[in-house]
Amino acid sequence: MPFGTKSDGMGGTVNFDKVYHQIIKPAIEQAGLEPLRADEEVIGGFIHKPMFERLILCEYAVADLTAANANVFYELGVRHAVRPWSTVMLFAQGGRLPFDIAPIRTLPYQLDPVGNPSAAETDQSALTALLNEARRTAGEHERGPIDSPLYQIVEGYPAIDHTKTDVFRNKVAYSEAIKKKLAEARTQGLAAVQEVAVTLGDLSNQEAGVLIDLLLSYRAVNSWTSMTELVERMPRPLADTALIQEQYGFALNRAGRGQDAERVLTDLVKRRGPSSETLGILGRVYKDQWEAALVKGDRRVANALLDKAITTYLWGFEADWRDAYPGINAVTLMSMKDNIDPRQQQLLPVVRYAVERKVSAGTPDYWDYATLLELAVLADDEIAADQYLGLAFTTAYDSFAPTTTARNLRLIRESKERRGESKNWIQELEAELLAKANPPAKANGNS
């Protein structure tokens, strides 16, 4: 783990010494083990020698993955390469784990706003339980459950037959060919994507990159049911990653299964902690439920769902201020209330700053310009809105994206009209966006 107070990579800090002394060390002792941390060793000579000895020889290891510290991940890789089991991982709740680690069981712990443990006793008990479980299973089976992904996934590791290298080369070439076919199929519609999917055969034999590409291809052609069915057929380690579960929740909601989507996304937040992406999608679930309640005329339920959607989007924005998506949705929905939420004026410049920083970094996408478009519409800036609409159309986007933006502009326009403001120019922007969306014939009926 890192030592001292370090950046968490999201604008805050973590006091790793307090994490060690208040959570990790007492948890290890409570499990009947002896804690050993590198900076507590008073030893001369080349520091890497005792480090490698510890990683290889210690019966149990605890790794804190918070902030994706390079040294920690290197040492974790060494550990996983030589020890099939007995490595326990944890991270500060609210951070996002890198994709390669996301499928592995990892314990989140809680910090206060200044980076100190905020639920030390609870987190200590949870870590002790994991260590006790590792000790119990090791005692029963003379080894613990395999937790190293190398030993879990790579058949025969570490004694790999040299002939597998030829198989590997063939798989790489095959995967690249499939990805090119999917890229072409996305431009032709659902039927073309399905034709490529049929050629894949048993999904358990496909590499993760191909399956993710197929999932996003279904998303690009608005085939929500195909997305959900694909996730349900994926190998569990891949299906359980945050990326796939987020897309699963997204697709379930678009397929009209809002309650299932809510269950998937709230469970992901519990397991992985809050993130702007997960909460942005969950906010959309509540946003859709709010509109459905309005259509039914159930005003009381609609008001409660509107507040729930705003709270969820705000939670997502606070999880990562750099991601403007949940922020713009929060301020847009604040306009929908009978009396505009007073927090809107405080948040508008923060959301603008977040998206402008992303644009200035040189990597703007459709959603960045769509966010600036919505901000311009909220500010009644017709000239800027027209400019950002044009910029949005110059970027690559999935077919559902313009429809989503048109819907948001409609909500803003209708809220302004309820307050007696006529905004025909906004309606013209909506029409342009809808004209850019794929025609219904290219969708699968669930869009």
Short mmCIF file of C-alpha atoms in Angstrom, two decimals:
data_model
loop_
_atom_site.label_atom_id
_atom_site.label_comp_id
_atom_site.label_asym_id
_atom_site.label_seq_id
_atom_site.Cartn_x
_atom_site.Cartn_y
_atom_site.Cartn_z
CA MET A 1 0.00 0.00 0.00
CA PRO A 2 1.11 3.63 -0.32
CA PHE A 3 2.54 5.39 2.75
CA GLY A 4 1.66 8.80 4.22
CA THR A 5 -0.99 11.09 2.72
CA LYS A 6 -1.41 10.77 -1.04
CA SER A 7 -3.78 12.03 -3.74
CA ASP A 8 -6.80 9.85 -4.44
CA GLY A 9 -6.68 10.80 -8.13
CA MET A 10 -10.02 12.64 -7.93
CA GLY A 11 -9.02 15.89 -6.25
CA GLY A 12 -8.92 14.60 -2.67
CA THR A 13 -6.39 12.85 -0.47
CA VAL A 14 -6.10 9.60 1.51
CA ASN A 15 -4.21 9.22 4.78
CA PHE A 16 -2.84 5.72 4.16
CA ASP A 17 -1.05 5.58 7.50
CA LYS A 18 -4.39 5.97 9.30
CA VAL A 19 -5.98 3.41 6.98
CA TYR A 20 -3.21 0.99 7.97
CA HIS A 21 -3.27 1.64 11.72
CA GLN A 22 -7.06 1.94 12.10
CA ILE A 23 -8.28 -0.71 9.63
CA ILE A 24 -5.67 -3.02 8.17
CA LYS A 25 -3.30 -3.70 11.09
CA PRO A 26 -5.99 -4.40 13.73
CA ALA A 27 -7.94 -6.52 11.22
CA ILE A 28 -4.88 -8.69 10.57
CA GLU A 29 -4.21 -9.05 14.30
CA GLN A 30 -7.85 -9.91 14.96
CA ALA A 31 -7.54 -12.71 12.38
CA GLY A 32 -4.64 -14.16 14.38
CA LEU A 33 -1.98 -13.09 11.88
CA GLU A 34 1.07 -10.87 12.21
CA PRO A 35 1.02 -7.60 10.22
CA LEU A 36 4.17 -6.69 8.30
CA ARG A 37 4.43 -3.42 6.38
CA ALA A 38 7.47 -2.49 4.31
CA ASP A 39 8.26 0.79 6.12
CA GLU A 40 8.26 -1.03 9.47
CA GLU A 41 11.16 -3.23 8.43
CA VAL A 42 14.51 -1.87 9.54
CA ILE A 43 16.76 -3.71 7.12
CA GLY A 44 19.77 -2.75 5.07
CA GLY A 45 20.72 -3.68 1.54
CA PHE A 46 18.78 -3.63 -1.72
CA ILE A 47 15.15 -2.83 -0.83
CA HIS A 48 13.73 -4.94 -3.66
CA LYS A 49 15.12 -8.19 -2.22
CA PRO A 50 13.02 -8.20 0.99
CA MET A 51 10.06 -6.86 -1.01
CA PHE A 52 10.14 -9.80 -3.42
CA GLU A 53 10.69 -12.23 -0.56
CA ARG A 54 7.60 -10.91 1.22
CA LEU A 55 5.47 -11.08 -1.93
CA ILE A 56 6.52 -14.66 -2.63
CA LEU A 57 6.77 -16.15 0.87
CA CYS A 58 4.11 -14.46 3.03
CA GLU A 59 1.20 -16.85 3.49
CA TYR A 60 -1.31 -14.02 3.26
CA ALA A 61 -1.19 -10.56 1.65
CA VAL A 62 -3.40 -7.48 1.77
CA ALA A 63 -3.26 -4.96 -1.09
CA ASP A 64 -4.82 -1.46 -0.96
CA LEU A 65 -5.66 -0.53 -4.56
CA THR A 66 -6.86 3.02 -3.81
CA ALA A 67 -5.74 5.60 -6.41
CA ALA A 68 -4.23 2.85 -8.60
CA ASN A 69 -0.74 3.38 -7.19
CA ALA A 70 1.79 2.04 -9.72
CA ASN A 71 4.02 0.38 -7.11
CA VAL A 72 1.07 -1.36 -5.47
CA PHE A 73 -0.17 -2.73 -8.78
CA TYR A 74 3.30 -3.93 -9.76
CA GLU A 75 3.64 -5.76 -6.45
CA LEU A 76 0.12 -7.19 -6.79
CA GLY A 77 1.08 -8.51 -10.22
CA VAL A 78 4.13 -10.22 -8.76
CA ARG A 79 2.01 -11.72 -6.00
CA HIS A 80 -0.66 -13.00 -8.38
CA ALA A 81 2.02 -14.49 -10.62
CA VAL A 82 3.49 -16.66 -7.85
CA ARG A 83 0.66 -17.26 -5.34
CA PRO A 84 -2.62 -18.76 -6.57
CA TRP A 85 -4.53 -17.86 -3.37
CA SER A 86 -4.56 -15.87 -0.08
CA THR A 87 -4.34 -12.31 -1.46
CA VAL A 88 -7.03 -9.96 -0.11
CA MET A 89 -7.69 -6.65 -1.87
CA LEU A 90 -9.42 -3.47 -0.68
CA PHE A 91 -9.92 0.10 -1.91
CA ALA A 92 -11.48 3.39 -0.79
CA GLN A 93 -15.17 3.52 -1.62
CA GLY A 94 -15.95 6.06 -4.35
CA GLY A 95 -12.94 5.28 -6.50
CA ARG A 96 -13.08 3.20 -9.67
CA LEU A 97 -10.96 0.11 -10.11
CA PRO A 98 -9.08 -0.45 -13.38
CA PHE A 99 -10.81 -2.83 -15.77
CA ASP A 100 -8.32 -5.70 -15.29
CA ILE A 101 -8.96 -5.74 -11.52
CA ALA A 102 -12.69 -4.96 -11.54
CA PRO A 103 -13.91 -8.61 -11.75
CA ILE A 104 -11.89 -9.68 -8.69
CA ARG A 105 -13.50 -9.64 -5.24
CA THR A 106 -12.42 -6.40 -3.57
CA LEU A 107 -13.46 -4.89 -0.22
CA PRO A 108 -14.44 -1.18 -0.21
CA TYR A 109 -13.65 0.89 2.90
CA GLN A 110 -15.06 4.29 3.83
CA LEU A 111 -13.28 7.64 4.18
CA ASP A 112 -14.40 11.03 5.45
CA PRO A 113 -14.02 14.19 3.28
CA VAL A 114 -10.42 14.74 4.40
CA GLY A 115 -9.29 11.18 3.66
CA ASN A 116 -9.38 9.55 7.10
CA PRO A 117 -11.23 6.29 7.89
CA SER A 118 -14.87 7.09 8.74
CA ALA A 119 -16.11 3.58 9.63
CA ALA A 120 -12.93 1.94 10.88
CA GLU A 121 -14.56 -0.67 13.12
CA THR A 122 -16.98 -1.84 10.42
CA ASP A 123 -14.31 -2.00 7.73
CA GLN A 124 -11.87 -3.68 10.11
CA SER A 125 -14.42 -6.40 10.88
CA ALA A 126 -15.10 -6.96 7.18
CA LEU A 127 -11.37 -7.34 6.43
CA THR A 128 -10.92 -9.70 9.37
CA ALA A 129 -13.78 -11.81 8.03
CA LEU A 130 -12.10 -12.12 4.62
CA LEU A 131 -8.79 -13.13 6.22
CA ASN A 132 -10.54 -15.64 8.47
CA GLU A 133 -12.29 -17.10 5.44
CA ALA A 134 -8.95 -17.44 3.65
CA ARG A 135 -7.43 -19.16 6.69
CA ARG A 136 -10.41 -21.49 7.14
CA THR A 137 -10.51 -22.66 3.51
CA ALA A 138 -6.73 -23.07 3.47
CA GLY A 139 -6.95 -25.27 6.57
CA GLU A 140 -9.71 -27.42 5.12
CA HIS A 141 -8.22 -27.93 1.66
CA GLU A 142 -4.52 -27.34 2.29
CA ARG A 143 -4.90 -24.28 0.09
CA GLY A 144 -7.33 -21.39 -0.20
CA PRO A 145 -9.73 -20.59 -3.04
CA ILE A 146 -7.78 -19.39 -6.08
CA ASP A 147 -7.91 -15.60 -6.26
CA SER A 148 -5.11 -14.95 -8.76
CA PRO A 149 -6.65 -14.26 -12.19
CA LEU A 150 -3.62 -15.88 -13.83
CA TYR A 151 -4.31 -19.20 -12.13
CA GLN A 152 -8.07 -18.81 -12.58
CA ILE A 153 -8.12 -18.05 -16.30
CA VAL A 154 -4.91 -19.26 -17.97
CA GLU A 155 -5.19 -23.02 -18.36
CA GLY A 156 -2.15 -24.86 -17.04
CA TYR A 157 -0.38 -21.78 -15.68
CA PRO A 158 2.52 -21.57 -14.93
CA ALA A 159 3.49 -24.65 -16.97
CA ILE A 160 2.07 -23.36 -20.28
CA ASP A 161 2.68 -25.48 -23.37
CA HIS A 162 4.76 -23.53 -25.91
CA THR A 163 2.31 -24.49 -28.66
CA LYS A 164 -0.24 -22.15 -27.08
CA THR A 165 1.70 -19.18 -28.42
CA ASP A 166 0.61 -20.10 -31.94
CA VAL A 167 -2.99 -20.38 -30.78
CA PHE A 168 -2.64 -16.97 -29.15
CA ARG A 169 -1.39 -15.37 -32.38
CA ASN A 170 -4.31 -16.85 -34.29
CA LYS A 171 -6.77 -15.56 -31.68
CA VAL A 172 -5.35 -12.04 -31.89
CA ALA A 173 -5.72 -11.99 -35.67
CA TYR A 174 -9.24 -13.43 -35.37
CA SER A 175 -10.28 -10.84 -32.76
CA GLU A 176 -9.09 -7.93 -34.87
CA ALA A 177 -10.97 -9.28 -37.89
CA ILE A 178 -14.19 -9.63 -35.84
CA LYS A 179 -13.87 -6.07 -34.49
CA LYS A 180 -13.53 -4.72 -38.04
CA LYS A 181 -16.63 -6.66 -39.12
CA LEU A 182 -18.59 -5.27 -36.16
CA ALA A 183 -17.49 -1.71 -36.94
CA GLU A 184 -18.83 -2.11 -40.46
CA ALA A 185 -22.00 -3.85 -39.28
CA ARG A 186 -22.85 -0.98 -36.91
CA THR A 187 -23.26 1.31 -39.92
CA GLN A 188 -25.71 -1.15 -41.54
CA GLY A 189 -28.07 -1.85 -38.65
CA LEU A 190 -29.16 -4.65 -36.34
CA ALA A 191 -29.41 -7.43 -38.92
CA ALA A 192 -25.77 -6.95 -39.93
CA VAL A 193 -24.61 -7.01 -36.29
CA GLN A 194 -26.59 -10.18 -35.67
CA GLU A 195 -24.95 -11.85 -38.69
CA VAL A 196 -21.53 -11.23 -37.16
CA ALA A 197 -22.74 -12.42 -33.75
CA VAL A 198 -23.86 -15.78 -35.19
CA THR A 199 -20.30 -16.46 -36.38
CA LEU A 200 -18.90 -16.16 -32.83
CA GLY A 201 -20.31 -19.47 -31.63
CA ASP A 202 -19.68 -20.36 -27.98
CA LEU A 203 -19.22 -17.06 -26.11
CA SER A 204 -17.12 -18.70 -23.39
CA ASN A 205 -14.35 -19.09 -25.98
CA GLN A 206 -14.37 -15.43 -26.99
CA GLU A 207 -11.98 -12.85 -25.58
CA ALA A 208 -13.43 -10.03 -23.51
CA GLY A 209 -12.63 -7.36 -26.12
CA VAL A 210 -14.77 -9.06 -28.76
CA LEU A 211 -17.73 -9.50 -26.40
CA ILE A 212 -17.56 -5.87 -25.27
CA ASP A 213 -17.38 -4.74 -28.89
CA LEU A 214 -20.46 -6.83 -29.69
CA LEU A 215 -22.31 -5.39 -26.68
CA LEU A 216 -21.55 -1.82 -27.74
CA SER A 217 -22.50 -2.67 -31.33
CA TYR A 218 -25.96 -3.72 -30.13
CA ARG A 219 -26.12 -0.45 -28.21
CA ALA A 220 -25.18 1.54 -31.33
CA VAL A 221 -28.15 0.06 -33.22
CA ASN A 222 -30.58 0.47 -30.29
CA SER A 223 -31.05 -3.26 -29.73
CA TRP A 224 -31.59 -3.21 -25.98
CA THR A 225 -32.94 -6.76 -25.69
CA SER A 226 -29.92 -8.10 -27.59
CA MET A 227 -27.69 -6.27 -25.09
CA THR A 228 -29.39 -7.79 -22.05
CA GLU A 229 -29.40 -11.29 -23.54
CA LEU A 230 -25.69 -11.00 -24.39
CA VAL A 231 -24.77 -9.97 -20.85
CA GLU A 232 -26.78 -12.88 -19.45
CA ARG A 233 -24.79 -15.28 -21.69
CA MET A 234 -21.35 -13.82 -20.95
CA PRO A 235 -18.82 -15.62 -18.74
CA ARG A 236 -19.53 -14.51 -15.16
CA PRO A 237 -16.14 -12.87 -14.45
CA LEU A 238 -16.67 -10.52 -17.40
CA ALA A 239 -20.40 -10.01 -16.83
CA ASP A 240 -19.76 -8.98 -13.21
CA THR A 241 -17.38 -6.13 -14.08
CA ALA A 242 -18.56 -2.58 -13.41
CA LEU A 243 -18.40 -1.73 -17.13
CA ILE A 244 -20.69 -4.58 -18.16
CA GLN A 245 -23.09 -4.16 -15.24
CA GLU A 246 -23.47 -0.46 -16.07
CA GLN A 247 -24.28 -1.28 -19.69
CA TYR A 248 -26.63 -4.04 -18.51
CA GLY A 249 -28.52 -1.56 -16.33
CA PHE A 250 -28.58 0.94 -19.20
CA ALA A 251 -30.04 -1.65 -21.60
CA LEU A 252 -32.58 -2.99 -19.10
CA ASN A 253 -33.92 0.50 -18.58
CA ARG A 254 -34.12 1.23 -22.32
CA ALA A 255 -35.91 -2.09 -22.79
CA GLY A 256 -38.63 -0.96 -20.36
CA ARG A 257 -37.38 -2.99 -17.39
CA GLY A 258 -36.73 -0.06 -15.08
CA GLN A 259 -37.06 -1.98 -11.82
CA ASP A 260 -34.55 -4.59 -12.96
CA ALA A 261 -32.19 -1.80 -14.04
CA GLU A 262 -32.54 -0.11 -10.65
CA ARG A 263 -31.72 -3.38 -8.88
CA VAL A 264 -28.60 -4.00 -10.98
CA LEU A 265 -27.26 -0.47 -10.58
CA THR A 266 -27.97 -0.07 -6.86
CA ASP A 267 -26.29 -3.43 -6.24
CA LEU A 268 -23.27 -2.22 -8.23
CA VAL A 269 -23.04 0.93 -6.09
CA LYS A 270 -23.14 -1.22 -2.94
CA ARG A 271 -20.39 -3.50 -4.23
CA ARG A 272 -18.11 -0.98 -5.94
CA GLY A 273 -18.99 2.33 -4.33
CA PRO A 274 -20.50 5.41 -6.01
CA SER A 275 -19.24 6.46 -9.43
CA SER A 276 -20.35 9.15 -11.86
CA GLU A 277 -21.08 6.60 -14.59
CA THR A 278 -23.13 4.18 -12.49
CA LEU A 279 -25.12 6.95 -10.80
CA GLY A 280 -25.59 8.79 -14.09
CA ILE A 281 -27.31 5.71 -15.53
CA LEU A 282 -29.29 5.16 -12.31
CA GLY A 283 -30.39 8.80 -12.42
CA ARG A 284 -31.75 8.15 -15.91
CA VAL A 285 -33.78 5.23 -14.54
CA TYR A 286 -35.47 7.52 -12.01
CA LYS A 287 -35.86 10.22 -14.65
CA ASP A 288 -37.78 7.80 -16.89
CA GLN A 289 -39.92 6.68 -13.94
CA TRP A 290 -40.69 10.35 -13.20
CA GLU A 291 -41.91 10.94 -16.76
CA ALA A 292 -44.00 7.76 -16.66
CA ALA A 293 -45.67 8.95 -13.45
CA LEU A 294 -46.42 12.31 -15.06
CA VAL A 295 -48.09 10.59 -18.00
CA LYS A 296 -50.25 8.63 -15.54
CA GLY A 297 -51.19 11.85 -13.81
CA ASP A 298 -49.77 10.69 -10.48
CA ARG A 299 -48.34 14.05 -9.44
CA ARG A 300 -47.30 13.10 -5.91
CA VAL A 301 -45.28 10.07 -7.06
CA ALA A 302 -43.85 12.10 -9.93
CA ASN A 303 -42.56 14.79 -7.56
CA ALA A 304 -40.90 12.17 -5.36
CA LEU A 305 -39.24 10.51 -8.36
CA LEU A 306 -38.04 13.87 -9.68
CA ASP A 307 -36.34 14.57 -6.36
CA LYS A 308 -34.85 11.05 -6.41
CA ALA A 309 -33.47 11.56 -9.91
CA ILE A 310 -31.93 14.93 -8.99
CA THR A 311 -30.37 13.49 -5.82
CA THR A 312 -28.90 10.54 -7.73
CA TYR A 313 -27.45 12.71 -10.49
CA LEU A 314 -25.95 15.05 -7.87
CA TRP A 315 -24.43 12.08 -6.06
CA GLY A 316 -22.85 10.99 -9.33
CA PHE A 317 -21.49 14.47 -10.05
CA GLU A 318 -20.04 14.71 -6.54
CA ALA A 319 -18.37 11.30 -7.02
CA ASP A 320 -16.30 12.79 -9.87
CA TRP A 321 -16.55 16.52 -10.57
CA ARG A 322 -14.71 16.00 -13.87
CA ASP A 323 -17.69 14.14 -15.35
CA ALA A 324 -20.24 16.75 -16.37
CA TYR A 325 -22.89 14.25 -17.54
CA PRO A 326 -24.64 13.69 -14.19
CA GLY A 327 -24.16 17.39 -13.40
CA ILE A 328 -25.99 18.67 -16.50
CA ASN A 329 -28.82 16.22 -15.88
CA ALA A 330 -29.14 17.43 -12.29
CA VAL A 331 -29.36 21.12 -13.23
CA THR A 332 -31.73 20.36 -16.13
CA LEU A 333 -34.12 18.47 -13.85
CA MET A 334 -33.93 21.27 -11.29
CA SER A 335 -35.72 23.39 -13.93
CA MET A 336 -38.60 20.91 -13.92
CA LYS A 337 -39.64 21.66 -10.34
CA ASP A 338 -42.58 23.97 -9.70
CA ASN A 339 -40.10 26.36 -8.13
CA ILE A 340 -36.65 26.06 -9.70
CA ASP A 341 -34.26 24.41 -7.25
CA PRO A 342 -32.06 27.19 -5.77
CA ARG A 343 -29.01 24.94 -6.01
CA GLN A 344 -29.16 25.22 -9.79
CA GLN A 345 -27.48 28.64 -9.91
CA GLN A 346 -24.64 27.35 -7.73
CA LEU A 347 -24.10 24.26 -9.86
CA LEU A 348 -24.36 25.75 -13.35
CA PRO A 349 -20.85 27.32 -13.37
CA VAL A 350 -19.35 24.14 -11.85
CA VAL A 351 -20.89 21.98 -14.59
CA ARG A 352 -19.74 24.44 -17.25
CA TYR A 353 -16.20 24.43 -15.88
CA ALA A 354 -16.11 20.62 -15.84
CA VAL A 355 -17.15 20.25 -19.48
CA GLU A 356 -14.99 23.15 -20.68
CA ARG A 357 -11.94 21.54 -19.05
CA LYS A 358 -12.74 18.30 -20.90
CA VAL A 359 -13.09 20.15 -24.22
CA SER A 360 -9.88 22.12 -23.68
CA ALA A 361 -8.01 18.84 -23.07
CA GLY A 362 -8.53 18.10 -26.74
CA THR A 363 -10.76 15.02 -26.44
CA PRO A 364 -14.35 16.33 -26.70
CA ASP A 365 -17.07 13.91 -27.76
CA TYR A 366 -20.75 14.24 -28.64
CA TRP A 367 -21.87 14.36 -25.01
CA ASP A 368 -19.49 17.24 -24.21
CA TYR A 369 -21.00 19.42 -26.93
CA ALA A 370 -24.50 18.21 -26.02
CA THR A 371 -23.83 19.35 -22.46
CA LEU A 372 -22.71 22.79 -23.67
CA LEU A 373 -25.83 22.88 -25.87
CA GLU A 374 -28.10 22.23 -22.88
CA LEU A 375 -26.27 24.85 -20.81
CA ALA A 376 -26.80 27.38 -23.62
CA VAL A 377 -30.50 26.53 -23.81
CA LEU A 378 -30.87 26.87 -20.03
CA ALA A 379 -29.21 30.31 -20.34
CA ASP A 380 -31.46 31.31 -23.31
CA ASP A 381 -28.35 31.77 -25.48
CA GLU A 382 -29.72 30.93 -28.93
CA ILE A 383 -26.50 31.74 -30.82
CA ALA A 384 -24.30 29.54 -28.60
CA ALA A 385 -26.88 26.74 -28.68
CA ASP A 386 -26.83 26.71 -32.49
CA GLN A 387 -23.02 26.63 -32.48
CA TYR A 388 -22.79 23.70 -30.05
CA LEU A 389 -25.43 21.74 -31.95
CA GLY A 390 -23.28 21.99 -35.07
CA LEU A 391 -20.18 20.87 -33.14
CA ALA A 392 -22.07 17.92 -31.66
CA PHE A 393 -22.99 16.74 -35.16
CA THR A 394 -19.32 16.77 -36.20
CA THR A 395 -18.48 14.04 -33.66
CA ALA A 396 -19.23 10.32 -33.70
CA TYR A 397 -22.33 9.31 -31.76
CA ASP A 398 -24.66 6.37 -31.28
CA SER A 399 -28.05 6.67 -32.93
CA PHE A 400 -29.91 7.12 -29.63
CA ALA A 401 -27.76 10.12 -28.58
CA PRO A 402 -29.54 12.88 -30.57
CA THR A 403 -32.89 11.54 -29.39
CA THR A 404 -31.73 11.75 -25.78
CA THR A 405 -30.56 15.36 -26.26
CA ALA A 406 -33.80 16.31 -28.03
CA ARG A 407 -35.73 14.91 -25.09
CA ASN A 408 -33.73 17.00 -22.62
CA LEU A 409 -34.29 20.14 -24.70
CA ARG A 410 -37.99 19.37 -24.81
CA LEU A 411 -38.08 19.12 -21.02
CA ILE A 412 -36.31 22.48 -20.69
CA ARG A 413 -38.63 24.10 -23.27
CA GLU A 414 -41.77 22.78 -21.61
CA SER A 415 -40.62 24.02 -18.21
CA LYS A 416 -39.99 27.47 -19.69
CA GLU A 417 -43.41 27.43 -21.38
CA ARG A 418 -45.08 26.59 -18.07
CA ARG A 419 -43.53 29.78 -16.73
CA GLY A 420 -44.94 31.77 -19.65
CA GLU A 421 -41.81 31.87 -21.83
CA SER A 422 -42.31 31.06 -25.54
CA LYS A 423 -39.27 29.27 -26.98
CA ASN A 424 -39.94 28.21 -30.57
CA TRP A 425 -36.21 28.24 -31.39
CA ILE A 426 -35.66 25.40 -28.92
CA GLN A 427 -38.28 23.35 -30.72
CA GLU A 428 -36.36 23.86 -33.96
CA LEU A 429 -33.24 22.44 -32.32
CA GLU A 430 -35.25 19.43 -31.14
CA ALA A 431 -36.44 18.80 -34.70
CA GLU A 432 -32.87 18.89 -36.05
CA LEU A 433 -31.71 16.43 -33.41
CA LEU A 434 -34.55 14.00 -34.12
CA ALA A 435 -33.82 14.20 -37.85
CA LYS A 436 -30.26 13.07 -37.13
CA ALA A 437 -31.39 10.01 -35.16
CA ASN A 438 -31.62 6.68 -36.99
CA PRO A 439 -35.06 6.00 -38.48
CA PRO A 440 -37.24 3.51 -36.53
CA ALA A 441 -36.78 0.84 -39.21
CA LYS A 442 -33.17 0.33 -38.11
CA ALA A 443 -34.12 -0.34 -34.51
CA ASN A 444 -35.44 -3.58 -33.07
CA GLY A 445 -38.77 -2.45 -31.65
CA ASN A 446 -37.45 -1.95 -28.11
CA SER A 447 -36.13 1.54 -28.75
#
